[in-house]
Amino acid sequence: MVTDPAAAHARLAQLTTVEAGALSSVARAHGVEAWLAATVPDTMPWQAAREQRTRFLAARTRAVAELRAIGATLAAVGCEWVALKGQALAEDVYPRPHLRYGVDIDVLVDPALFRDAVDALVADGWRLLDANWPLFLQTLPGELRLRSPTGALLDLHWHLLSVRELRTSFRLPTRGLLARRRVLASGLPALDPADQLVHLGVHGALSGATRLSWLVDAGLAARSGVDLAVVSERARVARAGTALAIVLLRARAWLNTPAPSDLLARIGVGAGWRGACWLVDQISPLDARPDDPSLARAFARSARQSQAATIGEFARHGAAWLRSGARRDRTESPLHNPADARSPLHPVDDPMSREGYFAAVSAMA
């Protein structure tokens, strides 16, 4: 791995057009294309990447404008909120905000006011994309997706975890998170630094911890001056220590990012667990297609309260991975097909189910 910026810059300048295109595709798949575009040399074959720099700058400007508009709408109904993940991290832990690009915007609100937040955004011109109300009443997802009049995508969360079963495995109560929120220099509210790092561990692990962007997020956040003693206590309460350890150890293995040894010790990560994570990374290393099924992905998604529980969950995930043939071509999920009754996008005009879903969410408060 090249860790010297000057040496990396020199190597990028030596790539052919075909090699540069392949690297750009991998960076796009891993969510770090904006960082690559900002650091490539001003020589061929990097013309296309250089031209994207202004697009990423513009995207960041649009996202902040959308968040401020969202904030004004939510303030009108007395709803507290925080910006999550990409847009908050871009300002908080990245060297320059436009280095962190996100396709959508994530916002967390109080579950008691979730219905009011959705209704207020719709009244302001946002379109609710998720509309399968009988499905939502049954599964109680922790978020709904909307699209703004300008085309921006919003994941509006009432909980950090969308899947009900996972909400029983981790303890991340929304009201506690909102009570500890802070305001960034831009005026946007964000999670407390310790809560933010714990969330990055949980989100990164449950997503598979196979995209470089998730590992960069956690690695930068862990080195941003956050109080590691507070992080370890919040991770313990949230049952998230194992998830956070997997993400930080993988960031060290794949990005040469120093995993804070004090934090790992505080959350109970010893030599045995570090060895297990290392072994998984050796068997299933970094891949150009991070969202494909893999042993590394199955291992991270198995993260639970304890290392023993994680191993048990991994046995189930690993068996499913092996049954799938270890590697298979990805097919379009039925969840993205509005014509499929299993999809959140499948519209079902059922006022009673809609009312039942929002009432159940409000009761979660």
Short mmCIF file of C-alpha atoms in Angstrom, two decimals, residues 12 15 18-28 36 40 46:
data_model
loop_
_atom_site.label_atom_id
_atom_site.label_comp_id
_atom_site.label_asym_id
_atom_site.label_seq_id
_atom_site.Cartn_x
_atom_site.Cartn_y
_atom_site.Cartn_z
CA LEU A 12 -1.50 7.85 -10.58
CA LEU A 15 -1.48 4.95 -15.27
CA VAL A 18 -7.67 2.01 -19.40
CA GLU A 19 -6.13 1.67 -15.92
CA ALA A 20 -7.39 5.10 -14.87
CA GLY A 21 -10.90 4.20 -16.01
CA ALA A 22 -10.80 0.93 -14.09
CA LEU A 23 -9.59 2.68 -10.94
CA SER A 24 -12.34 5.30 -11.26
CA SER A 25 -14.95 2.54 -11.54
CA VAL A 26 -13.65 0.84 -8.40
CA ALA A 27 -13.59 4.16 -6.54
CA ARG A 28 -17.20 4.78 -7.59
CA LEU A 36 -10.08 10.38 -6.01
CA VAL A 40 -5.63 12.97 -9.16
CA TRP A 46 -7.37 12.04 -15.53
#
